[in-house]
Coordinates of N, CA and C and ligand atoms in Angstrom, one line a residue:
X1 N 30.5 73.4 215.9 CA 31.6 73.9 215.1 C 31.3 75.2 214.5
X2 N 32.3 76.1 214.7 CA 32.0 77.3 214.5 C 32.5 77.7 212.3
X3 N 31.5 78.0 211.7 CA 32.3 77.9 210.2 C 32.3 79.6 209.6
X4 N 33.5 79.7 209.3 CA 33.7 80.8 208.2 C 33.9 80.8 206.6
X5 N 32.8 81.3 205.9 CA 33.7 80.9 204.9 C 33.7 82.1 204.3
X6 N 34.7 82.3 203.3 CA 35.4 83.3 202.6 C 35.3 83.0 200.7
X7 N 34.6 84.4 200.4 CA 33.9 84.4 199.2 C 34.6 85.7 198.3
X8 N 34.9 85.3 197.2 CA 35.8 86.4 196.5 C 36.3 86.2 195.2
X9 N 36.4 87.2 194.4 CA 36.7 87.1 193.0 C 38.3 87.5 192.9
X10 N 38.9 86.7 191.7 CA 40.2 87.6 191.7 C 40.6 87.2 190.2
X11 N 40.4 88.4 189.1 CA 40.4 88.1 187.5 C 42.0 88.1 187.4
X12 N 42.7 88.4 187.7 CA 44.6 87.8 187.3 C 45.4 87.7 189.1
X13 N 44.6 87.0 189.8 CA 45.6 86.6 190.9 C 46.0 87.3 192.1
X14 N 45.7 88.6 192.2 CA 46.2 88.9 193.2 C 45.2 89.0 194.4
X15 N 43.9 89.2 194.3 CA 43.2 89.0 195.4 C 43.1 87.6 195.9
X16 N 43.5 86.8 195.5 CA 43.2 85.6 195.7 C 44.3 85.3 196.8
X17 N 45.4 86.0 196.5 CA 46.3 86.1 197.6 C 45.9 86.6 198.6
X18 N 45.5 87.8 198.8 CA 44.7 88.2 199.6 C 43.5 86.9 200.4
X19 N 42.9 86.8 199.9 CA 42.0 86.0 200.0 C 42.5 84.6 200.8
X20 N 43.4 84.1 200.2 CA 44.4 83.2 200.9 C 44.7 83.2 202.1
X21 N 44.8 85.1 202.8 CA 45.9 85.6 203.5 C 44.8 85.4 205.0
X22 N 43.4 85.5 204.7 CA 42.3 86.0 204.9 C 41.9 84.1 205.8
X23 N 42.4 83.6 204.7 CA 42.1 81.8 205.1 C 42.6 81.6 206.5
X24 N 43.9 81.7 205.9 CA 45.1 81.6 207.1 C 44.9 82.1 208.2
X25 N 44.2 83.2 208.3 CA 44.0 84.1 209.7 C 43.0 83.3 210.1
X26 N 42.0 83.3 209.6 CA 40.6 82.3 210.4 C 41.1 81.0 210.8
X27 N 41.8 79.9 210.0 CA 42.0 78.8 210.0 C 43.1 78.5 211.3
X28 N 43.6 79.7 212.0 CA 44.3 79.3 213.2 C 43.5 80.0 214.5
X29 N 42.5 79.9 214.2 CA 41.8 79.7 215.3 C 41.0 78.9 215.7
X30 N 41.3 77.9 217.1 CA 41.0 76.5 217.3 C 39.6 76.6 217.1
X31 N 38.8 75.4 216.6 CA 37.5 75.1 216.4 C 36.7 75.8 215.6
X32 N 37.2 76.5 214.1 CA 36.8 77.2 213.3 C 37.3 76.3 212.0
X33 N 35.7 75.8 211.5 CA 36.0 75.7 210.2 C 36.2 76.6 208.8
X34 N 36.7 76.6 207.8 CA 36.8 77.5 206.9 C 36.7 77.3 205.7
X35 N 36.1 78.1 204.7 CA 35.5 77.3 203.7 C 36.1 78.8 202.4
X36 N 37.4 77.9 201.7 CA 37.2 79.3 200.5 C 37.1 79.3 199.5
X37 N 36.1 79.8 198.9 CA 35.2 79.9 197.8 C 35.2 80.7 196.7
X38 N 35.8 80.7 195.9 CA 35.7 81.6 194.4 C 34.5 81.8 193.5
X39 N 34.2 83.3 193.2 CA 32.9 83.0 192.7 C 32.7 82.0 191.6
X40 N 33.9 82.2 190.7 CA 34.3 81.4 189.8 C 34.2 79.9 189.8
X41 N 34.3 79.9 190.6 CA 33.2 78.1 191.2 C 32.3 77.7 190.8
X42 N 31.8 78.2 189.9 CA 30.6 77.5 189.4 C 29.7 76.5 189.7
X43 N 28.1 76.0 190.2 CA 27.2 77.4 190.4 C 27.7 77.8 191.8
X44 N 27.4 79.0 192.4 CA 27.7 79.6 193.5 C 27.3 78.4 194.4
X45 N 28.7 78.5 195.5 CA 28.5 77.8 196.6 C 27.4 77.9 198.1
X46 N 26.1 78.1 197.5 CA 25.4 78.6 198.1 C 25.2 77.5 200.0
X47 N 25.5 76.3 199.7 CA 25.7 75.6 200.7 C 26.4 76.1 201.9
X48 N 27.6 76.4 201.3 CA 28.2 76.7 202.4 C 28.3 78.1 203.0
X49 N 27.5 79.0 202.2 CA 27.6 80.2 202.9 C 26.2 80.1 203.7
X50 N 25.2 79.3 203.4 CA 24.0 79.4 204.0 C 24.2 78.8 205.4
X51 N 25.3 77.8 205.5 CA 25.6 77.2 207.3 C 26.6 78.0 208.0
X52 N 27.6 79.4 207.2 CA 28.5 80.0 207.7 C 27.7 80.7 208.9
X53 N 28.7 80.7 209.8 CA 28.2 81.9 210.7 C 28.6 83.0 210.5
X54 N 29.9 82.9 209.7 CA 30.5 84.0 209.3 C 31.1 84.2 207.8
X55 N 30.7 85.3 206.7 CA 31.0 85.2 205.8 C 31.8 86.4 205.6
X56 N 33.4 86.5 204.9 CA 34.0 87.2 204.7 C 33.6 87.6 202.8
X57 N 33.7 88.7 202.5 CA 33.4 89.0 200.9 C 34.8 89.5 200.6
X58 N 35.3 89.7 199.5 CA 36.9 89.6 198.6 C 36.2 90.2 197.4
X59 N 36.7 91.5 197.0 CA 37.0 91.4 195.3 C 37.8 92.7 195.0
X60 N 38.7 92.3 193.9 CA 39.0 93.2 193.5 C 38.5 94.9 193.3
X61 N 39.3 95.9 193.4 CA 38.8 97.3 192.9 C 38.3 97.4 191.2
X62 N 37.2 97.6 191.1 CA 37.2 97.8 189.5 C 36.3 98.5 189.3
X63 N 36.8 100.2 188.5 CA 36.4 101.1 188.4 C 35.8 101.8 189.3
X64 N 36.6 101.4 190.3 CA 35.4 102.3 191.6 C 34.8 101.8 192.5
X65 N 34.3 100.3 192.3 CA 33.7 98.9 192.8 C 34.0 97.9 192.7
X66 N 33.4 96.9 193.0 CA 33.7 95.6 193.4 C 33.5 95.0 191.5
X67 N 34.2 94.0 191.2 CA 34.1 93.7 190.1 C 33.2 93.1 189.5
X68 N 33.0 93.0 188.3 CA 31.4 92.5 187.7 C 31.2 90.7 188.2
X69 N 32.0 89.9 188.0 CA 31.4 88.9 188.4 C 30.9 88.7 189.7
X70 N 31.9 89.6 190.7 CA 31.1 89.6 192.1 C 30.1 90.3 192.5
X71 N 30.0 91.5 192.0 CA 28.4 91.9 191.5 C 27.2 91.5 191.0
X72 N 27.8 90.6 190.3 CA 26.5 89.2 189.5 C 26.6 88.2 191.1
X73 N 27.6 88.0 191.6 CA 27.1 87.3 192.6 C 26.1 87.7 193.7
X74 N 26.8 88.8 194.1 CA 25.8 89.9 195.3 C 24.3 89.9 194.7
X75 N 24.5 90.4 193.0 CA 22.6 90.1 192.6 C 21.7 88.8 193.1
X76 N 23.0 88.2 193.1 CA 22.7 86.1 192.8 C 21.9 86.1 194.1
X77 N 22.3 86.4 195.1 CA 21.8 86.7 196.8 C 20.2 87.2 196.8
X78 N 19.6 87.6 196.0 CA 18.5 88.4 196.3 C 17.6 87.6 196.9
X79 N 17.4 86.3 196.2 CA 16.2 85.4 197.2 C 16.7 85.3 199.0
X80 N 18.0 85.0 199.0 CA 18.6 85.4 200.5 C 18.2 86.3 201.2
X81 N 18.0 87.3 200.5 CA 17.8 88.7 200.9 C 16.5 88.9 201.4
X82 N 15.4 88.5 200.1 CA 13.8 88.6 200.4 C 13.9 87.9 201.6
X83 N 14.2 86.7 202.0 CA 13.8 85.9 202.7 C 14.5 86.2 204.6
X84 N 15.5 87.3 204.2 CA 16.7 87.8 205.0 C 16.9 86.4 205.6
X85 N 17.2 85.2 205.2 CA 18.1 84.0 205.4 C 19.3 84.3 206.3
X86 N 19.8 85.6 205.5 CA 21.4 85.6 206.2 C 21.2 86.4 207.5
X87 N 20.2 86.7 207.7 CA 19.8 87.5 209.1 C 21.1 87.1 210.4
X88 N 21.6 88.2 210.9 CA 22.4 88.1 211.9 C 23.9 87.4 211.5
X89 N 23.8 86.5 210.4 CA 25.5 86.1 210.3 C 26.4 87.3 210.5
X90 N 27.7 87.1 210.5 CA 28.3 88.1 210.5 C 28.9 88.1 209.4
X91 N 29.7 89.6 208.9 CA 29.9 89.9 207.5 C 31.8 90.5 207.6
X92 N 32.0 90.5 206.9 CA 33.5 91.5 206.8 C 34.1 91.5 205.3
X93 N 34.9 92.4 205.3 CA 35.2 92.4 203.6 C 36.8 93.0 203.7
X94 N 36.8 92.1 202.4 CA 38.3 92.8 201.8 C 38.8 93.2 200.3
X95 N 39.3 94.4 199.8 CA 39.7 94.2 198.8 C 41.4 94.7 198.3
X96 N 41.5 94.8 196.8 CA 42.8 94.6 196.5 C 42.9 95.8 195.3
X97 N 43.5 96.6 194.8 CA 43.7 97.3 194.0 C 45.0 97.8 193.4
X98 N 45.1 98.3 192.2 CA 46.3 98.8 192.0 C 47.0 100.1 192.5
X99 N 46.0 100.8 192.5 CA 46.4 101.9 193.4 C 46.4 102.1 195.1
X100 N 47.2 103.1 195.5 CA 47.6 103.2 196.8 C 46.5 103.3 197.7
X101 N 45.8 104.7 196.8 CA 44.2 104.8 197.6 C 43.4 103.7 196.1
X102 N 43.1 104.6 194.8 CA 42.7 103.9 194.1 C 41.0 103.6 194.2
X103 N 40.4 103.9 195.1 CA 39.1 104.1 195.5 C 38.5 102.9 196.3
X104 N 39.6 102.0 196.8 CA 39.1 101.3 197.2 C 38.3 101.2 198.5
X105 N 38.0 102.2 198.9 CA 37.1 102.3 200.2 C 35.5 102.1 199.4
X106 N 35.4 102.3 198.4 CA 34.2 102.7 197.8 C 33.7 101.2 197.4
X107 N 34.5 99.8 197.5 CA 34.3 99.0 197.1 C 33.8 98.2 198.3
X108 N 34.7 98.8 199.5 CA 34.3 97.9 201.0 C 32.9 98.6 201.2
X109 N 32.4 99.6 201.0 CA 31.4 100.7 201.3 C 30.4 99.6 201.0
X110 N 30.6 99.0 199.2 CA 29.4 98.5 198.9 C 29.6 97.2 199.5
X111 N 30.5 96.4 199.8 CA 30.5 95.2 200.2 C 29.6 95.5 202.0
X112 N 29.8 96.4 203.1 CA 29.3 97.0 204.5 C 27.6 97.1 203.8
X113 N 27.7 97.9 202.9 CA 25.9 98.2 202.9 C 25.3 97.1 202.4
X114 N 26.2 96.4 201.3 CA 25.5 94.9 201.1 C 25.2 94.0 202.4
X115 N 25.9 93.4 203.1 CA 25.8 92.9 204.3 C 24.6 93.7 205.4
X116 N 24.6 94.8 205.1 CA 23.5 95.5 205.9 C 22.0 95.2 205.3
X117 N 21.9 95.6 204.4 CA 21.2 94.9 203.5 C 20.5 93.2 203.7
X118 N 21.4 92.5 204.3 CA 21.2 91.0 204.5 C 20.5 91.4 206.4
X119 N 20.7 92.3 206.6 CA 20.5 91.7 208.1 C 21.7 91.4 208.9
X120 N 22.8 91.5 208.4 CA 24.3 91.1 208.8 C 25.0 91.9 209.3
X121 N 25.6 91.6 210.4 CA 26.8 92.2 211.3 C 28.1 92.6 211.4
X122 N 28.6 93.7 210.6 CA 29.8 94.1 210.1 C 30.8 94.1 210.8
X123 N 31.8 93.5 211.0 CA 33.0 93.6 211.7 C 34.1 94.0 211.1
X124 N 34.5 95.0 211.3 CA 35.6 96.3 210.8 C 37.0 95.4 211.1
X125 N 37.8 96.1 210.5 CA 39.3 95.6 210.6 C 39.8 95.4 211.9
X126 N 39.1 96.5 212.9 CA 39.9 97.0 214.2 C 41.3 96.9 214.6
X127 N 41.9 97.6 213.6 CA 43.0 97.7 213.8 C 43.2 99.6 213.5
X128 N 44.5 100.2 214.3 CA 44.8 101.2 214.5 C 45.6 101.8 212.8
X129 N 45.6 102.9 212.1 CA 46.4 102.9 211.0 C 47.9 103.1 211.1
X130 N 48.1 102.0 210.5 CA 49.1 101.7 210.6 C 50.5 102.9 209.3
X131 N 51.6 103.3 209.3 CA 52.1 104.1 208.4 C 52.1 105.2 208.5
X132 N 51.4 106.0 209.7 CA 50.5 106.4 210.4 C 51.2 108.2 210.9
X133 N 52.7 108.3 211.1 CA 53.1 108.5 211.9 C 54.5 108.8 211.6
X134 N 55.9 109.7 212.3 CA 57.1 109.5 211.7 C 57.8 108.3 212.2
X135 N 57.1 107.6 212.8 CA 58.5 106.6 213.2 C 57.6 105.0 212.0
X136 N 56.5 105.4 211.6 CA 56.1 104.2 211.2 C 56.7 103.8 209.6
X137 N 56.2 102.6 209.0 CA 57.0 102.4 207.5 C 55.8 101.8 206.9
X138 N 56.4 101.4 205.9 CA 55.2 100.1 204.7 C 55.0 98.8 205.1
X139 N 55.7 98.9 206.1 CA 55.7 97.1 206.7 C 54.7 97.2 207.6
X140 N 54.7 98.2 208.4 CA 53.1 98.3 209.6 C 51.8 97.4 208.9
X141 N 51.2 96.6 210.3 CA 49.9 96.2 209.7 C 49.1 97.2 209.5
X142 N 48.1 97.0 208.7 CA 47.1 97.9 208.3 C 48.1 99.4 207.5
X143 N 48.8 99.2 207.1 CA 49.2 100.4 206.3 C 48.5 101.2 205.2
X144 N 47.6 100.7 204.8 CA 46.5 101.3 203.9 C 45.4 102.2 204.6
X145 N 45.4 101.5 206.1 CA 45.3 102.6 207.2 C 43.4 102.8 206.8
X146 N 43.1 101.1 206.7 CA 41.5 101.2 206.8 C 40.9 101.0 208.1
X147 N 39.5 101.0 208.2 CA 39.2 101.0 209.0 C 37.6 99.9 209.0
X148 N 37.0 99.9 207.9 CA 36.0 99.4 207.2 C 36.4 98.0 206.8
X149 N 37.2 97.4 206.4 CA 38.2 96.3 206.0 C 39.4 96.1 205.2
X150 N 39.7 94.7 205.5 CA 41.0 95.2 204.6 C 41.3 95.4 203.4
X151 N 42.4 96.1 203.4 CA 43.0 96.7 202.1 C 44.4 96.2 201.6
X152 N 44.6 96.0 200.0 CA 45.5 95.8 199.6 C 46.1 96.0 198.3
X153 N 47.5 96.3 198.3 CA 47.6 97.1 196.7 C 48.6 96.3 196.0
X154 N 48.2 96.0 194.9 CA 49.4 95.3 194.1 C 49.6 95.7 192.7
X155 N 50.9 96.2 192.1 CA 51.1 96.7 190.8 C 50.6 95.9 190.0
X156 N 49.7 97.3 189.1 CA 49.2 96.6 187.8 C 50.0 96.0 186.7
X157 N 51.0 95.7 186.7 CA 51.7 95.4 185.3 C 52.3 94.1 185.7
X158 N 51.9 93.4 187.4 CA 52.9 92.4 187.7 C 51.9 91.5 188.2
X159 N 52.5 90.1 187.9 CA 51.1 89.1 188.7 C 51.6 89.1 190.0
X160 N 50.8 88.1 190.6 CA 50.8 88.0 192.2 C 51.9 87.7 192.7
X161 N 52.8 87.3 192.4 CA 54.4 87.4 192.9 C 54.7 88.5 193.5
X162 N 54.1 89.5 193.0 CA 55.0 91.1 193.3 C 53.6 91.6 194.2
X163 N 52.4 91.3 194.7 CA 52.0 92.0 195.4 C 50.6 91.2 195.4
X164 N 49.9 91.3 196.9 CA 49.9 92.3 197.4 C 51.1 92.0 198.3
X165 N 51.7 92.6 198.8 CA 52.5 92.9 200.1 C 52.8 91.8 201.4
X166 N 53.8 91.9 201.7 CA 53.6 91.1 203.4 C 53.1 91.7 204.0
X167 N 53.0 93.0 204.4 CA 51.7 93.8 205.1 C 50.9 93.5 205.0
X168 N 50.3 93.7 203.7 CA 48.7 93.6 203.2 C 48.7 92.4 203.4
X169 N 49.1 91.1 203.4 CA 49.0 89.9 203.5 C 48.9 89.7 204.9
X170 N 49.7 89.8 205.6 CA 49.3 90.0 207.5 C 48.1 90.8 207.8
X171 N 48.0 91.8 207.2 CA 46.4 92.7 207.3 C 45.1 92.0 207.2
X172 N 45.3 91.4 206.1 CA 44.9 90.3 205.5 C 44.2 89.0 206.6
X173 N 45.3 88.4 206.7 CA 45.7 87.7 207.9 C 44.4 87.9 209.4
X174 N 44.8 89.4 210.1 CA 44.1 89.7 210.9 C 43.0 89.6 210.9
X175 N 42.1 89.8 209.5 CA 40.5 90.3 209.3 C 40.6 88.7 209.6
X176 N 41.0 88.3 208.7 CA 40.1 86.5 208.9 C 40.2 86.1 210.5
X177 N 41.5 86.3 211.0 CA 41.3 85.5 212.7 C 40.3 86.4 213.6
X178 N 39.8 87.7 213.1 CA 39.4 88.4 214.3 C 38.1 88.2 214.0
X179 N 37.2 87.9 212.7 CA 36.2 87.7 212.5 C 36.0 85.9 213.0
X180 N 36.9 85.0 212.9 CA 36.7 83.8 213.5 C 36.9 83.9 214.9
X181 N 37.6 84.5 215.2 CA 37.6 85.1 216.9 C 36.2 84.9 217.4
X182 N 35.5 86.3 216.9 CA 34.4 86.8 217.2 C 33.1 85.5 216.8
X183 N 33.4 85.2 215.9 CA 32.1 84.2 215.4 C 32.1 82.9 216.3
X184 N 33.1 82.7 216.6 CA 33.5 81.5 217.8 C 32.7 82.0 219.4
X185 N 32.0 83.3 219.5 CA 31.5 83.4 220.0 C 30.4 84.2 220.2
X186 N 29.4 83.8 218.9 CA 28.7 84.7 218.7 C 27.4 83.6 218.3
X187 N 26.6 84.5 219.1 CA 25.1 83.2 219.8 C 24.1 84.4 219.2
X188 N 23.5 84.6 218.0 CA 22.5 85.6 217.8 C 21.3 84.3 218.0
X189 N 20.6 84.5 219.5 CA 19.4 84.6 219.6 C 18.3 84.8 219.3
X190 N 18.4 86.0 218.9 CA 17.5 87.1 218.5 C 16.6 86.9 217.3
X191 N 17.8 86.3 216.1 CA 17.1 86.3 214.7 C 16.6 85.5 214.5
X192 N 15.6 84.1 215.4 CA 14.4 83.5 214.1 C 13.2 84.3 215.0
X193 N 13.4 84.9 216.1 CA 12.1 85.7 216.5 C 12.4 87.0 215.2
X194 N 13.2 87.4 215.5 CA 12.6 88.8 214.4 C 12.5 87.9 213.0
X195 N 13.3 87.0 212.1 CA 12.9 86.8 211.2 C 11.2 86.1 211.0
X196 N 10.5 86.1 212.3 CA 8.9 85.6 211.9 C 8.5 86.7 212.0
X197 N 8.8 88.0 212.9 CA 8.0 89.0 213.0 C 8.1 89.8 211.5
X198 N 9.7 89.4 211.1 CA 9.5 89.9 209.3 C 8.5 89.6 208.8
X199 N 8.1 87.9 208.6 CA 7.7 87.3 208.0 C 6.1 87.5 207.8
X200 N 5.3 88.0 209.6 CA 4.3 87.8 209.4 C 4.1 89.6 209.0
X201 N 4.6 90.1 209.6 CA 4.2 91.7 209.1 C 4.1 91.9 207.4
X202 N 5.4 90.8 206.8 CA 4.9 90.7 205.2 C 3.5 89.9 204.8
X203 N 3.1 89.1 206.1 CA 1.9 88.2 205.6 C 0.5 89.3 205.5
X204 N 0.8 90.2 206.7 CA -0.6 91.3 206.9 C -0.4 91.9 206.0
Ligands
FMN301 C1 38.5 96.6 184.7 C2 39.5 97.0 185.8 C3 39.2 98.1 186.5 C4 40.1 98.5 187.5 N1 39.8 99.6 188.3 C5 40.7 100.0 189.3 C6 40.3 101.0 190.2 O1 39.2 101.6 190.1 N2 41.3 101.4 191.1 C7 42.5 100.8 191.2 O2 43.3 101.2 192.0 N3 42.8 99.8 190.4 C8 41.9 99.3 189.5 N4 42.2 98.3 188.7 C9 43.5 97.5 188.9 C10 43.2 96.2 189.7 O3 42.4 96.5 190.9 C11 44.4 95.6 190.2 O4 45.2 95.2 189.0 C12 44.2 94.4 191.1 O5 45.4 93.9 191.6 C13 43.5 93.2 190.3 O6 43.2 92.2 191.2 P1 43.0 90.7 190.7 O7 44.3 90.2 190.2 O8 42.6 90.0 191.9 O9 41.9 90.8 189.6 C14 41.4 97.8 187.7 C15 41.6 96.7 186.9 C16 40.7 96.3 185.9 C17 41.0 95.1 185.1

């Protein structure tokens, strides 16, 4: 059984839609389990992201980055990290913001280097930008027109009713089935030989 699970903060609702949107896309691809997780879960679900083959990251834009509680969680990871545990899983990310651009690339940036960081396999949106063009509109997938992961914007003054988007929610959508796509067949070999060669080069 191939498992994804999806990890993400959302302080008034709307990434969680997102996040939701993210479910849905993995969860319709046959023989993928899915597992979605809020950091807010208390204590971190560390179970299940330790058997994921593939772990999607979620959080909101805040100030520039990823929001403080998922930050405290990314810290939470460090023994993961010494130990590169998460070696080879695969990684992807998404976030949500109020603004159009809003800086949200800066938040996927850290979510890509964090996963690098782990030893982990980043899988981009791969999708073309959508909005892009004169014949295109706001409804195109990917219309935030990333390329790093997905993106999604929802007015600050309104709860999750009003956004993020049916775009951004089908965008949404995509990242999760194309990363369960991929993880459904993805056989890393490779990582408990390199993780002993880590291991012993820390022992000399
Ligand atoms: C502390 C804080 C910082 C924020 N910083 C940004 C920002 O840098 N860029 C932006 O576009 N929106 C920013 N926003 C707006 C949120 O990203 C936006 O309201 C988002 O939909 C919140 O998602 P959530 O409901 O999942 O928490 C910020 C909101 C808060 C509360």
């Amino acid at each position: 059984m191939t498992r994804v699970a999806i990890i993400y903060h959302s302080g008034y609702g709307h990434t969680r839609v997102q996040a939701e949107a993210v479910r849905d896309g993995a969860r319709s691809v046959p023989g993928v389990q899915v597992d979605l997780v809020a950091v807010d879960d208390s204590p971190y679900p560390w179970e299940v992201l330790d058997r994921a083959d593939a772990i999607i990251f979620g959080s909101p834009t805040y100030m520039a980055g990823v929001s403080a509680p998922f930050k405290a969680f990314l810290d939470a990871t460090a023994s993961r990290w010494a130990e590169q545990g998460w070696k080879d899983k695969l990684a992807a990310g998404f976030t949500n913001s109020a603004g159009i651009n809003g800086d949200k690339l800066a938040a996927l940036q850290h979510l890509a280097l964090f996963a690098m960081q782990h030893g982990m396999v980043w899988v981009g949106l791969g999708l073309l930008p959508g909005n892009h063009s004169s014949t295109g509109t706001p409804e195109d997938l990917n219309r935030l027109a990333s390329f790093v992961g997905a993106m999604a914007q929802s007015p600050a003054d309104l709860g999750p009713e009003a956004g993020p988007s049916a775009s951004d929610r089908r965008t949404a959508e995509h990242l999760g089935k194309r990363v369960a796509r991929i993880a459904r067949g993805w056989h890393p070999d490779a990582g408990d030989a390199d993780r002993s060669a880590t291991a012993s080069t820390v022992a000399a």
